[in-house]
CSV table of C-alpha atoms and ligand atoms in Angstrom, one decimal:
chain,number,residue,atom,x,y,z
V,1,UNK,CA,0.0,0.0,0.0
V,2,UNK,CA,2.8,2.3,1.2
V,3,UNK,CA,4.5,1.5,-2.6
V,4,UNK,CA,1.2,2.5,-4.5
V,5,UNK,CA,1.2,5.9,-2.8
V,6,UNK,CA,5.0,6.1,-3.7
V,7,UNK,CA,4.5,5.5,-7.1
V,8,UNK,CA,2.1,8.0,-7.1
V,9,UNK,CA,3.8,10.4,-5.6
V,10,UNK,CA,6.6,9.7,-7.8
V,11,UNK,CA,4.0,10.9,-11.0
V,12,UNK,CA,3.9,14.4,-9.6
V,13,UNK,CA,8.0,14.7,-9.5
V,14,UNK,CA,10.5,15.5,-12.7
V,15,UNK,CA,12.2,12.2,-14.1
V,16,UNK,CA,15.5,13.2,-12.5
V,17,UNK,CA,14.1,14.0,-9.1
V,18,UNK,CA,12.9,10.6,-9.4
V,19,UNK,CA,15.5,9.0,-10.2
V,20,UNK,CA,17.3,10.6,-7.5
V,21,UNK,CA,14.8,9.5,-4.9
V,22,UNK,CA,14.8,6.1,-5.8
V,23,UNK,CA,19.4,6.1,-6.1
V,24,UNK,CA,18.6,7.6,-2.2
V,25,UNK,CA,16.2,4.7,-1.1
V,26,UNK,CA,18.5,2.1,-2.7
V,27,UNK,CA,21.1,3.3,-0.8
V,28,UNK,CA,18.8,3.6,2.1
V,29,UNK,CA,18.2,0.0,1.8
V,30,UNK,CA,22.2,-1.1,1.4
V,31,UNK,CA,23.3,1.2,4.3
V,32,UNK,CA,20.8,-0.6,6.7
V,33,UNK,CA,22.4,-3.7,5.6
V,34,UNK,CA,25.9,-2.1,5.4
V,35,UNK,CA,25.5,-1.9,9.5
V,36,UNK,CA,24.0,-4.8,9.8
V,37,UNK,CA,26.7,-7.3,7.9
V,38,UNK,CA,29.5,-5.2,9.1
V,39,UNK,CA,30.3,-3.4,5.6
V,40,UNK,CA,31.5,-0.6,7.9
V,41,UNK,CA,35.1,-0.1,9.1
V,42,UNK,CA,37.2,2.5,10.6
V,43,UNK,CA,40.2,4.8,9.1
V,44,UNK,CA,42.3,7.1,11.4
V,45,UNK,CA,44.3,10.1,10.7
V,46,UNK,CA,47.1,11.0,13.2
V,47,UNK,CA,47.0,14.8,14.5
V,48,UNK,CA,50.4,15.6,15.1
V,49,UNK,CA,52.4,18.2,16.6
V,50,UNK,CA,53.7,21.3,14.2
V,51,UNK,CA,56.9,21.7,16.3
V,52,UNK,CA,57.9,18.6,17.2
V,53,UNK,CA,56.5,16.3,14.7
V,54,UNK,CA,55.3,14.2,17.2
V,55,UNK,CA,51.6,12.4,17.1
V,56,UNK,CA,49.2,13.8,19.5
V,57,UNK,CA,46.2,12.3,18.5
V,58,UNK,CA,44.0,10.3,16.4
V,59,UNK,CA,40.2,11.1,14.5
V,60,UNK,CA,38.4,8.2,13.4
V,61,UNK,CA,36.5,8.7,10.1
V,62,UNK,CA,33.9,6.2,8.6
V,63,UNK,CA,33.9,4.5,5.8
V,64,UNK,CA,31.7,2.1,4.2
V,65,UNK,CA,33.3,-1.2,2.0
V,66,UNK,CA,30.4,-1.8,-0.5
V,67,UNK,CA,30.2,-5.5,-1.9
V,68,UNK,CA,29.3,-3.7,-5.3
V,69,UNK,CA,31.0,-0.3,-5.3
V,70,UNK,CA,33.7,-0.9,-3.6
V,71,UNK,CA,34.9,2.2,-1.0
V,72,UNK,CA,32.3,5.0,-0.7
V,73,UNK,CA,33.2,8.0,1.5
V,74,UNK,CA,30.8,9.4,4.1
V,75,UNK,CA,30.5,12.5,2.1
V,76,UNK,CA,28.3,10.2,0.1
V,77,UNK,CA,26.2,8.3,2.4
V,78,UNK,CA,25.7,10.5,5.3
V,79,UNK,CA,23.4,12.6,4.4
V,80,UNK,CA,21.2,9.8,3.6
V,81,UNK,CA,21.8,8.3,6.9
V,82,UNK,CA,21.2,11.8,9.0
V,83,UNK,CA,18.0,11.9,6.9
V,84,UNK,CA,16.8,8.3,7.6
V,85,UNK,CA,17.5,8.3,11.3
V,86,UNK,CA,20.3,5.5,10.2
V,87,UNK,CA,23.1,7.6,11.4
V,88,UNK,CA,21.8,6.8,14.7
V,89,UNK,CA,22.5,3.2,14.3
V,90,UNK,CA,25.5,4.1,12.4
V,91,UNK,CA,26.8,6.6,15.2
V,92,UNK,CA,26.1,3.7,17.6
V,93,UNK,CA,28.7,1.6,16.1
V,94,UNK,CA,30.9,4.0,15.4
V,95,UNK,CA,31.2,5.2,19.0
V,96,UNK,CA,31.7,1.5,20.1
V,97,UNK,CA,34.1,0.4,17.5
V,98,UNK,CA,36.6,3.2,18.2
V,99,UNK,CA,36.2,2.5,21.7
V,100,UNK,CA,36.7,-1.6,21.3
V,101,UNK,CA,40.0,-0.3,18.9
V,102,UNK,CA,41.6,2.5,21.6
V,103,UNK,CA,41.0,-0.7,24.0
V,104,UNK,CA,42.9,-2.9,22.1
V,105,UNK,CA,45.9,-0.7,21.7
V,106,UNK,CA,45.8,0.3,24.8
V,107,UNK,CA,46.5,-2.8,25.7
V,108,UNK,CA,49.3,-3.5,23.2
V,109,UNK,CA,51.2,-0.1,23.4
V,110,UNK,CA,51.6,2.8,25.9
V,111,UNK,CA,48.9,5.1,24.3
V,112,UNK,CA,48.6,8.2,26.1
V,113,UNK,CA,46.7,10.1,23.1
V,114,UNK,CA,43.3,10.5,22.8
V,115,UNK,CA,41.2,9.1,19.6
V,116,UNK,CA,38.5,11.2,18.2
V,117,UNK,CA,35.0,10.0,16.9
V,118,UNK,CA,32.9,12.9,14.9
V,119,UNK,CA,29.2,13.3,15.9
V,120,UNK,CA,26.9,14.3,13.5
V,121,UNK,CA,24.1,17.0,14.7
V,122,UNK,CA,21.1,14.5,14.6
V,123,UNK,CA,23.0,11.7,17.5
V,124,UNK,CA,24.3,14.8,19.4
V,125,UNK,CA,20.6,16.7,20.1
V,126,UNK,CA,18.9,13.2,20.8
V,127,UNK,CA,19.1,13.0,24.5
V,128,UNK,CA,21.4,9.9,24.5
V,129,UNK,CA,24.6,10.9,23.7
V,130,UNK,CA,26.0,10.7,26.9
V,131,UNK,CA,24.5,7.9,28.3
V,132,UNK,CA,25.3,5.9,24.9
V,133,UNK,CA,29.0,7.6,25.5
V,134,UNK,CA,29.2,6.5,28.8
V,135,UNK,CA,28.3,3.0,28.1
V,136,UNK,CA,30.5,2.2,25.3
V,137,UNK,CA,33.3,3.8,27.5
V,138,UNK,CA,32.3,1.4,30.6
V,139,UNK,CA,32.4,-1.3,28.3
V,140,UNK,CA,36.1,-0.9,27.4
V,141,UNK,CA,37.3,-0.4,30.8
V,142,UNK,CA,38.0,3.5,29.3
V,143,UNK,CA,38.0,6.2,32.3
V,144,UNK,CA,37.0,9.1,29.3
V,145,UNK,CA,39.8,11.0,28.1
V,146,UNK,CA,40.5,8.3,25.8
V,147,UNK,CA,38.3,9.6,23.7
V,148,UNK,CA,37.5,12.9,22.2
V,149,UNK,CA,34.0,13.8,20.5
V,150,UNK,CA,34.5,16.3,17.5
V,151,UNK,CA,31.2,18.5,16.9
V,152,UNK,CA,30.6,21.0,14.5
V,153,UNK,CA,29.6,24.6,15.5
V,154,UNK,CA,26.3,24.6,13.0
V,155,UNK,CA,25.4,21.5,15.7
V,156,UNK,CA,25.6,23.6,19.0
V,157,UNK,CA,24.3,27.4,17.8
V,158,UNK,CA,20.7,25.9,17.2
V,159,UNK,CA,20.4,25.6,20.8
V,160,UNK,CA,23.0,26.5,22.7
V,161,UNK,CA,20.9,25.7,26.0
V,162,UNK,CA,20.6,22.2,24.9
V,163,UNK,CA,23.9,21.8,23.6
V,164,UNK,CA,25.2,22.9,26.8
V,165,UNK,CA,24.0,20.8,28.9
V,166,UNK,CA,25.2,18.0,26.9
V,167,UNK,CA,28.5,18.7,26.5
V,168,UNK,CA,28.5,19.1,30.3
V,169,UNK,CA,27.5,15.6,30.9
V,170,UNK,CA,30.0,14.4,28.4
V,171,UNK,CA,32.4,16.3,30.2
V,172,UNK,CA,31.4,15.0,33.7
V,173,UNK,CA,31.9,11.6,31.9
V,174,UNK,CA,35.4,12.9,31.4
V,175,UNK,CA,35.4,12.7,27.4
V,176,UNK,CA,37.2,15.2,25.5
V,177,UNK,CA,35.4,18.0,23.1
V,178,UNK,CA,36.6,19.4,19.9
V,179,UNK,CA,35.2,21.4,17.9
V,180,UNK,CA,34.8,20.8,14.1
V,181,UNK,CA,35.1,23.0,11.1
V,182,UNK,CA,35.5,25.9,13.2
V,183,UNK,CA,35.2,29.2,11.7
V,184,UNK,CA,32.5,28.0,9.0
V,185,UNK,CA,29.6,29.0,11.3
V,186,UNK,CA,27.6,31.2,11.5
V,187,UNK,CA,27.5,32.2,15.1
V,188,UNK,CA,28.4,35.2,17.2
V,189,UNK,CA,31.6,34.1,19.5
V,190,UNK,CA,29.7,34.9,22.7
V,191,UNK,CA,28.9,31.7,23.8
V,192,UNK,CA,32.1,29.9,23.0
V,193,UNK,CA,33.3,30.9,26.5
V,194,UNK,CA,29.8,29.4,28.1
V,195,UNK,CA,30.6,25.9,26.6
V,196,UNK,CA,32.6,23.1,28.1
V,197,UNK,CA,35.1,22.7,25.2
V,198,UNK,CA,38.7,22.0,24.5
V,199,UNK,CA,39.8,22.2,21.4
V,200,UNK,CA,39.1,24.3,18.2
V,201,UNK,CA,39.5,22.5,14.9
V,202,UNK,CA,40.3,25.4,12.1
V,203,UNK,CA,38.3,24.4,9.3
V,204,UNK,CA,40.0,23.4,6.3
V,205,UNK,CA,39.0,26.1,4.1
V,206,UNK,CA,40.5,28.4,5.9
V,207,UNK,CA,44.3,26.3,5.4
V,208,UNK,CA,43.6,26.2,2.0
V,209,UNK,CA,43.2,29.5,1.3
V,210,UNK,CA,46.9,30.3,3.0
V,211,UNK,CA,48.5,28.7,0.3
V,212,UNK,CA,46.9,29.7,-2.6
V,213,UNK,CA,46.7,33.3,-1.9
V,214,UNK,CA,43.2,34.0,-1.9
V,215,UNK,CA,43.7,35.3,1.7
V,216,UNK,CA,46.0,35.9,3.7
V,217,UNK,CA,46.5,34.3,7.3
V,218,UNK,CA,44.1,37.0,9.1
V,219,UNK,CA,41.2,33.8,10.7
V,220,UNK,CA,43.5,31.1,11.3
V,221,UNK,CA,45.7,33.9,13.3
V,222,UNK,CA,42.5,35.4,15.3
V,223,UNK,CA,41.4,31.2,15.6
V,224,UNK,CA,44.6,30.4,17.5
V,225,UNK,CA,44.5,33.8,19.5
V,226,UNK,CA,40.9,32.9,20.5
V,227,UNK,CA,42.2,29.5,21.3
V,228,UNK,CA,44.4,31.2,23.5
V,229,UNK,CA,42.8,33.3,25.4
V,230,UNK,CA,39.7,30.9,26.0
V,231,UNK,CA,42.4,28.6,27.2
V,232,UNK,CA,41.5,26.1,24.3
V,233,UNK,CA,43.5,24.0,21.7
V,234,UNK,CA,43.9,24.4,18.6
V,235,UNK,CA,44.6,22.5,15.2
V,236,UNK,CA,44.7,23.2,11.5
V,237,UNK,CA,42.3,20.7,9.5
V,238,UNK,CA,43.6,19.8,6.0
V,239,UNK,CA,47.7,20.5,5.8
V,240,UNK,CA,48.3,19.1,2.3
V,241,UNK,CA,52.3,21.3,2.2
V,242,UNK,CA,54.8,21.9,3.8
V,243,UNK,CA,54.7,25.6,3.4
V,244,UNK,CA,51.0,25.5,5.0
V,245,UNK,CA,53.1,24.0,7.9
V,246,UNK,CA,55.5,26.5,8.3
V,247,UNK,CA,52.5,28.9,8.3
V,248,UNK,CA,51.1,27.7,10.8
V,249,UNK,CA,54.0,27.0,13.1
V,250,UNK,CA,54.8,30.7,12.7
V,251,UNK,CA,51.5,31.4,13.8
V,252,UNK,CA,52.0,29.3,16.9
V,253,UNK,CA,49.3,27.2,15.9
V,254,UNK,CA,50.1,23.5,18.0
V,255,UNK,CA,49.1,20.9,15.7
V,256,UNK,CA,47.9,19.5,12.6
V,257,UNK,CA,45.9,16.9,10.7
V,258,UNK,CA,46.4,16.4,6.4
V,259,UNK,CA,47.8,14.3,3.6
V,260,UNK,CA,51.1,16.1,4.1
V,261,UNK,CA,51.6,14.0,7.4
V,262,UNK,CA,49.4,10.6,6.7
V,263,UNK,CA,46.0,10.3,4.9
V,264,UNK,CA,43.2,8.6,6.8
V,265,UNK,CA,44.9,5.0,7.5
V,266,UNK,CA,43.3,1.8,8.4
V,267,UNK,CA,43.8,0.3,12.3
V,268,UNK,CA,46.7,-1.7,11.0
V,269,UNK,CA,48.7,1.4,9.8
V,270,UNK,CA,48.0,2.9,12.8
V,271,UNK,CA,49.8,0.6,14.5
V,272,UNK,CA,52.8,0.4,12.6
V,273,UNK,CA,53.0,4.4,13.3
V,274,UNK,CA,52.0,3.8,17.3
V,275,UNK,CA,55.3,0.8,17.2
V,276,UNK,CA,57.7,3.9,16.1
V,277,UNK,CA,55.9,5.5,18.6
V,278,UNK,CA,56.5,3.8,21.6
V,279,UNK,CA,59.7,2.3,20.5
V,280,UNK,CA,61.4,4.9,22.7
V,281,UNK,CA,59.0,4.3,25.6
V,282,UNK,CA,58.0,0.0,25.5
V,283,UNK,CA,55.4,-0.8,27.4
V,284,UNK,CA,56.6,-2.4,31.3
V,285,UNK,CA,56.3,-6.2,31.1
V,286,UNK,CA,53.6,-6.9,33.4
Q,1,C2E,P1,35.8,16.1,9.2
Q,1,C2E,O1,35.4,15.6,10.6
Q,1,C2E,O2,36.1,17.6,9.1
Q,1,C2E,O3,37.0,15.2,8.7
Q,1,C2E,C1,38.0,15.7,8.0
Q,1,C2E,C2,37.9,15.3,6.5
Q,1,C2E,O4,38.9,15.9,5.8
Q,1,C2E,C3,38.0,13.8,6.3
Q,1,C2E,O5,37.1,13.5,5.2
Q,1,C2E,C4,39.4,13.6,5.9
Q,1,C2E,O6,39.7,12.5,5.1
Q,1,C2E,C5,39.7,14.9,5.1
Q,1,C2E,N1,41.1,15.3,5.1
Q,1,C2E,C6,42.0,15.1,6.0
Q,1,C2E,N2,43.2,15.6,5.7
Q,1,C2E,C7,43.0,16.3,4.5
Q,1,C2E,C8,43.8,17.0,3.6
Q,1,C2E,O7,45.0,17.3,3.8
Q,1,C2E,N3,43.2,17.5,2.5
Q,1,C2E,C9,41.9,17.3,2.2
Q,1,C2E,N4,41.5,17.8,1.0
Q,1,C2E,N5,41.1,16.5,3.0
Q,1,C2E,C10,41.6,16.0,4.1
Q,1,C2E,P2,36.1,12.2,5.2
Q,1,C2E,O8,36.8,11.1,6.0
Q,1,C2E,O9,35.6,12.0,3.8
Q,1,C2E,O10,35.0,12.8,6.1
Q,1,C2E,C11,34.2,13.9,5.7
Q,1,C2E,C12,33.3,14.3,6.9
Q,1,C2E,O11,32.3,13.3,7.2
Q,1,C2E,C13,34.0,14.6,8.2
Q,1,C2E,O12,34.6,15.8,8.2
Q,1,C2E,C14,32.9,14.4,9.2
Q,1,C2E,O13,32.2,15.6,9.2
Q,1,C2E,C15,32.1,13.3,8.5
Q,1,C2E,N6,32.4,12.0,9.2
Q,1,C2E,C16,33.4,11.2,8.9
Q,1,C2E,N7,33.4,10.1,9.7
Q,1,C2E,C17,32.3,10.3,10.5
Q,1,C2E,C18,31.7,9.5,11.5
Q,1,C2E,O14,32.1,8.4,11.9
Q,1,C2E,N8,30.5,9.9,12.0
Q,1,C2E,C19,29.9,11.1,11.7
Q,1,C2E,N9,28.8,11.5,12.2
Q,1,C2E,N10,30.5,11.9,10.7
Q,1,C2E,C20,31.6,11.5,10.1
Q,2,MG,MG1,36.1,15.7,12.4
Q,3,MG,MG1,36.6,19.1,10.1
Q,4,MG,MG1,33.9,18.6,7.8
């Protein structure tokens, strides 16, 4: 019954708004099953440290292994899922996979850094955040800042309210809080200081931009000098050279995430980085 009304429904659209439609409620279909038959997997890209080179963190980013299409990047199929409601059941496993991984390595190497897991807007205004955080924490033995939740700024400014008080139970919870693609908002600055956060994430655009001339370094300079006198960290998104780099360290900015350093990597990669890593410090025998 549900499909007649569809197809009628379908009568009063253009062909190509059709066919668009029905591409979304295929892939509607095959990302439901994606979560369910364990097509998705994890990549991580190391945040490292402009002066000293050193790795300071990791962000985990999703990606989906499709039997048909082979790898499809989130820019593709989260959309559909925040539309759907899937990327709650996709956030879900997100959340606990990273945990289950920073687990395991914690328990193979001395990892002091924290690994961070993006939120989209929809799983962070639900309610259940925190109580969903808390349990997949509890379940990994993980005391909290282990992990780091990234959220963008268009997510917190609908309701600051709100958002506050979540990020404060996160916090009690003892997670870390970055913020995402910051500087691509729309917001005033006012309530920065009113929210429980730790790190500012200078949106990408904004790196581009230093290297091709279209502007010069004026946000990323006022980012890091906000970051400084809110008492926050800060990193640059997106470092593809090594001029960019040097830009940024003269700028004091601390660290940095991009394909100059290491693209997104799967958990294996990681690990061959963390063995150089801890190669200096090994792990006690116990
Ligand atoms: P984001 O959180 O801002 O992640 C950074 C994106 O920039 C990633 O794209 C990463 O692969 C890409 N990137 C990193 N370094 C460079 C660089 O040097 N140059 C360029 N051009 N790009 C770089 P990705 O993995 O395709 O993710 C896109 C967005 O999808 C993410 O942006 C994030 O908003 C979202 N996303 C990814 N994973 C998840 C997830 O597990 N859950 C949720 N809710 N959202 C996710
Ligand atoms: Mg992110
Ligand atoms: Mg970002
Ligand atoms: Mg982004």
């Amino acid at each position: 019954h549900a499909k007649e009304q569809g197809r009628n429904g379908f009568r009063f659209v253009t062909k190509e708004m059709g066919a668009k439609s029905r591409e979304r409620m295929d892939l509607e279909g095959a990302l439901r099953r994606a979560i369910r038959e364990g097509e998705l997997f994890l990549v991580y890209q190391p945040q490292v440290d402009t002066l000293t080179g050193r790795i300071v963190g990791l962000e985990a980013l999703v990606r989906w292994n499709h039997p048909e299409e082979g790898l499809i990047l989130p820019g593709r199929f989260l959309p559909v899922a925040e539309e759907t409601g899937l990327v709650q059941a996709m956030g879900d496993w997100v959340l606990f996979e990273a945990c289950a991984q920073i687990r395991r390595w914690r328990a193979r190497f001395d990892l002091s850094i924290p690994v961070a897991v993006n939120v989209s807007g929809a799983q962070f205004r639900d309610g259940q955040l925190p109580a969903k955080v808390a349990r997949a924490l509890d379940a990994n033995g993980l005391s909290g800042p282990e992990l780091e939740i990234e959220v963008t700024e268009s997510t917190l400014i609908d309701d600051v309210e709100a958002a506050a008080e979540t990020l404060t139970a996160l916090k009690r919870r003892g997670v870390l809080i970055a913020l995402d693609d910051f500087g691509t908002g729309y917001s005033s600055l006012s309530y920065l200081h009113r929210l429980p956060i730790d790190k500012l994430k200078i949106d990408r655009s904004f790196i581009h931009d230093l290297s091709t001339g279209a502007s010069d370094a004026s946000v990323p300079r006022a980012i890091v000098g906000l970051g400084r006198s809110l008492g926050l960290s800060v990193i640059a998104e997106g470092v593809e050279t090594q001029e960019q780099l040097q830009l940024l360290r003269d700028l004091a900015c601390e660290s940095y995430q991009g394909f100059l350093f290491s693209r997104p990597v799967p958990a294996e990669e990681v690990e061959r980085l963390l063995e150089k890593l801890t190669a200096a410090h090994p792990v006690s025998a116990e």
